[in-house]
Amino acid sequence: MNSKVIIELVGYLGSALVLVSMLMTSVVKLRIINMIGSIIFTTYAFIIKSYPTAFMNLCLVLINIYFLYKMFKMGKEYEVVESDNSDDLLEHLLNNYKDDINKCFPGISYDLNNIDTSYTVLCENKPVGFTLAVKNDSTLNLILDYTIPEYRDLSIGNYLMNYFKSQGYKKVIYNGPTENHKAYLEKMNFKETNEGFVKEL
């Protein structure tokens, strides 16, 4: 394989990563993959002496670095709205994300009439997470713990656990479908017991 072919492959790799980044639902993943692709494509553009292309991609690298720094430095500002099972807005949001909820929690079944409380997490006034639960003294039994695709990191989970603790709960239990949720529960330090997945607060 000669050097010309290798250089072309570098260019294709950079282009492919930039394109793949556009498919990411997570903003953080999008910016990281886009930045890596832009770095590779900047290198390619300098090698072939296409300086306008190199300049554009270098700008993309700097833009991605800026926004990633901003996201990690400032973090996300969340707030939670607690309501009962008669919240029409919550019912609307659950219906709106019904397909993705069923994809994340295959076989899940819940009846809002049997739910004591719900928590809607907002980020910049946008609903980004929904939790349905049943209270039992100082224990909170989670029926559904859903986050929209763009915000699927540990930040909402950590925020909620701190919120639950501030409300006097000592333990959180999850007994719903775990096929696509177990890895998240383990990252959040839930322990699998005969009660279900349990996190002591």
Short mmCIF file of C-alpha atoms in Angstrom, two decimals:
data_model
loop_
_atom_site.label_atom_id
_atom_site.label_comp_id
_atom_site.label_asym_id
_atom_site.label_seq_id
_atom_site.Cartn_x
_atom_site.Cartn_y
_atom_site.Cartn_z
CA MET A 1 0.00 0.00 0.00
CA ASN A 2 1.59 3.26 -1.10
CA SER A 3 1.58 6.53 0.81
CA LYS A 4 -1.04 8.12 -1.46
CA VAL A 5 -3.57 5.40 -0.61
CA ILE A 6 -2.80 5.72 3.12
CA ILE A 7 -3.33 9.48 2.96
CA GLU A 8 -6.69 8.98 1.20
CA LEU A 9 -7.74 6.46 3.84
CA VAL A 10 -6.93 9.00 6.55
CA GLY A 11 -9.21 11.47 4.79
CA TYR A 12 -12.02 8.93 4.50
CA LEU A 13 -11.64 8.00 8.19
CA GLY A 14 -11.94 11.65 9.26
CA SER A 15 -14.99 12.15 7.05
CA ALA A 16 -16.61 8.95 8.33
CA LEU A 17 -16.19 9.97 11.98
CA VAL A 18 -17.69 13.41 11.32
CA LEU A 19 -20.68 11.76 9.63
CA VAL A 20 -21.08 9.13 12.38
CA SER A 21 -21.05 11.88 15.01
CA MET A 22 -24.24 13.28 13.47
CA LEU A 23 -26.01 10.01 14.39
CA MET A 24 -25.24 10.34 18.11
CA THR A 25 -28.20 11.11 20.37
CA SER A 26 -25.86 12.12 23.20
CA VAL A 27 -24.55 15.67 22.74
CA VAL A 28 -21.31 14.76 24.55
CA LYS A 29 -20.65 11.74 22.30
CA LEU A 30 -21.52 13.81 19.24
CA ARG A 31 -18.97 16.49 20.13
CA ILE A 32 -16.21 14.03 21.10
CA ILE A 33 -16.53 11.92 17.94
CA ASN A 34 -16.94 15.02 15.77
CA MET A 35 -13.80 16.51 17.34
CA ILE A 36 -11.75 13.35 16.68
CA GLY A 37 -12.98 13.24 13.09
CA SER A 38 -12.19 16.92 12.61
CA ILE A 39 -8.66 16.46 14.02
CA ILE A 40 -8.02 13.61 11.58
CA PHE A 41 -9.50 15.55 8.67
CA THR A 42 -7.46 18.65 9.60
CA THR A 43 -4.31 16.51 9.44
CA TYR A 44 -5.39 15.14 6.06
CA ALA A 45 -6.12 18.63 4.72
CA PHE A 46 -2.67 19.89 5.76
CA ILE A 47 -1.00 16.89 4.11
CA ILE A 48 -2.74 17.55 0.78
CA LYS A 49 -2.21 21.30 1.26
CA SER A 50 -5.92 22.12 1.22
CA TYR A 51 -5.60 24.97 3.68
CA PRO A 52 -9.21 26.28 3.56
CA THR A 53 -10.43 22.76 4.48
CA ALA A 54 -7.81 22.51 7.20
CA PHE A 55 -8.83 25.91 8.59
CA MET A 56 -12.54 24.97 8.65
CA ASN A 57 -11.91 21.66 10.43
CA LEU A 58 -9.49 23.27 12.87
CA CYS A 59 -12.27 25.72 13.76
CA LEU A 60 -14.62 22.76 14.33
CA VAL A 61 -12.05 21.21 16.68
CA LEU A 62 -11.82 24.44 18.69
CA ILE A 63 -15.62 24.83 18.79
CA ASN A 64 -16.03 21.26 20.07
CA ILE A 65 -13.33 21.77 22.71
CA TYR A 66 -15.04 24.96 23.88
CA PHE A 67 -18.47 23.37 24.26
CA LEU A 68 -17.10 20.21 25.87
CA TYR A 69 -15.19 22.35 28.37
CA LYS A 70 -18.34 24.36 29.04
CA MET A 71 -20.42 21.20 29.56
CA PHE A 72 -17.96 19.52 31.91
CA LYS A 73 -16.94 22.69 33.75
CA MET A 74 -20.40 24.11 34.33
CA GLY A 75 -22.28 20.83 34.43
CA LYS A 76 -25.98 20.54 33.82
CA GLU A 77 -28.45 22.46 35.92
CA TYR A 78 -31.38 20.26 36.89
CA GLU A 79 -34.55 20.79 38.86
CA VAL A 80 -37.27 18.31 39.76
CA VAL A 81 -41.04 18.66 39.81
CA GLU A 82 -42.85 16.18 42.04
CA SER A 83 -46.48 15.35 41.32
CA ASP A 84 -49.09 12.65 41.94
CA ASN A 85 -50.64 10.25 39.44
CA SER A 86 -53.15 12.83 38.17
CA ASP A 87 -50.59 14.99 36.37
CA ASP A 88 -51.88 15.42 32.79
CA LEU A 89 -48.56 16.78 31.55
CA LEU A 90 -46.70 13.73 32.84
CA GLU A 91 -49.20 11.42 31.14
CA HIS A 92 -48.72 13.35 27.90
CA LEU A 93 -44.91 13.08 28.14
CA LEU A 94 -45.07 9.35 28.90
CA ASN A 95 -47.29 8.82 25.85
CA ASN A 96 -44.97 10.96 23.73
CA TYR A 97 -41.93 8.80 24.66
CA LYS A 98 -43.90 5.54 24.81
CA ASP A 99 -41.99 3.79 21.99
CA ASP A 100 -38.57 4.65 23.42
CA ILE A 101 -39.67 3.67 26.94
CA ASN A 102 -40.77 0.25 25.63
CA LYS A 103 -37.44 -0.05 23.79
CA CYS A 104 -35.44 0.76 26.93
CA PHE A 105 -37.61 -1.37 29.23
CA PRO A 106 -38.90 -4.32 27.16
CA GLY A 107 -42.12 -5.70 28.62
CA ILE A 108 -42.61 -2.89 31.12
CA SER A 109 -46.12 -2.46 32.47
CA TYR A 110 -47.33 0.20 34.87
CA ASP A 111 -50.63 1.69 35.92
CA LEU A 112 -50.57 5.35 36.91
CA ASN A 113 -53.47 4.66 39.27
CA ASN A 114 -51.07 2.56 41.37
CA ILE A 115 -48.31 5.17 41.44
CA ASP A 116 -47.91 7.29 44.59
CA THR A 117 -45.64 9.90 43.15
CA SER A 118 -43.75 10.94 40.05
CA TYR A 119 -40.66 13.06 39.47
CA THR A 120 -40.10 15.01 36.28
CA VAL A 121 -36.52 16.23 35.87
CA LEU A 122 -36.06 19.48 33.95
CA CYS A 123 -32.95 20.93 32.34
CA GLU A 124 -33.34 24.54 31.23
CA ASN A 125 -37.10 24.05 31.63
CA LYS A 126 -37.08 21.07 29.24
CA PRO A 127 -38.41 17.71 30.57
CA VAL A 128 -35.50 15.27 30.29
CA GLY A 129 -36.35 12.47 32.72
CA PHE A 130 -39.40 10.82 34.29
CA THR A 131 -39.51 8.63 37.37
CA LEU A 132 -42.60 6.81 38.65
CA ALA A 133 -42.47 5.47 42.19
CA VAL A 134 -44.35 4.03 45.14
CA LYS A 135 -43.54 5.30 48.64
CA ASN A 136 -43.07 2.94 51.56
CA ASP A 137 -41.99 4.88 54.67
CA SER A 138 -38.31 5.71 54.06
CA THR A 139 -38.08 3.43 51.02
CA LEU A 140 -38.86 4.49 47.46
CA ASN A 141 -39.80 1.74 44.99
CA LEU A 142 -39.03 2.82 41.43
CA ILE A 143 -41.49 1.60 38.81
CA LEU A 144 -39.99 3.52 35.89
CA ASP A 145 -36.74 5.47 35.72
CA TYR A 146 -36.53 6.93 32.20
CA THR A 147 -34.25 9.55 30.67
CA ILE A 148 -34.51 10.91 27.13
CA PRO A 149 -31.64 9.83 24.81
CA GLU A 150 -29.71 13.13 24.81
CA TYR A 151 -29.23 13.04 28.59
CA ARG A 152 -28.31 9.40 29.18
CA ASP A 153 -25.31 9.76 31.42
CA LEU A 154 -25.12 9.43 35.19
CA SER A 155 -25.83 13.09 35.92
CA ILE A 156 -29.63 12.82 36.17
CA GLY A 157 -29.35 9.63 38.23
CA ASN A 158 -26.92 11.23 40.68
CA TYR A 159 -29.10 14.33 40.90
CA LEU A 160 -32.20 12.25 41.68
CA MET A 161 -30.47 10.12 44.30
CA ASN A 162 -29.30 13.27 46.10
CA TYR A 163 -32.81 14.67 45.84
CA PHE A 164 -34.38 11.51 47.24
CA LYS A 165 -31.90 11.58 50.12
CA SER A 166 -32.78 15.21 50.85
CA GLN A 167 -36.44 14.15 51.05
CA GLY A 168 -35.63 11.67 53.84
CA TYR A 169 -35.52 8.42 51.88
CA LYS A 170 -32.99 5.86 53.11
CA LYS A 171 -33.30 3.28 50.36
CA VAL A 172 -34.30 3.10 46.69
CA ILE A 173 -35.43 -0.19 45.14
CA TYR A 174 -35.89 -0.99 41.46
CA ASN A 175 -37.77 -4.10 40.31
CA GLY A 176 -38.56 -3.27 36.70
CA PRO A 177 -37.13 -4.80 33.50
CA THR A 178 -33.32 -4.87 33.53
CA GLU A 179 -32.48 -6.21 30.07
CA ASN A 180 -31.22 -2.79 28.92
CA HIS A 181 -31.02 -1.14 32.34
CA LYS A 182 -28.74 -3.37 34.41
CA ALA A 183 -25.46 -1.72 33.35
CA TYR A 184 -26.82 1.69 34.38
CA LEU A 185 -28.00 0.35 37.75
CA GLU A 186 -24.57 -1.13 38.43
CA LYS A 187 -22.86 2.16 37.52
CA MET A 188 -25.21 3.88 39.97
CA ASN A 189 -24.09 1.41 42.68
CA PHE A 190 -27.39 -0.46 42.97
CA LYS A 191 -26.84 -3.91 44.48
CA GLU A 192 -28.83 -6.94 43.31
CA THR A 193 -30.60 -8.52 46.31
CA ASN A 194 -33.68 -10.63 46.96
CA GLU A 195 -35.63 -7.34 47.15
CA GLY A 196 -34.50 -6.32 43.68
CA PHE A 197 -31.85 -3.77 42.79
CA VAL A 198 -31.23 -1.74 45.95
CA LYS A 199 -29.34 1.49 46.60
CA GLU A 200 -28.78 2.69 50.14
CA LEU A 201 -28.82 6.48 50.40
#
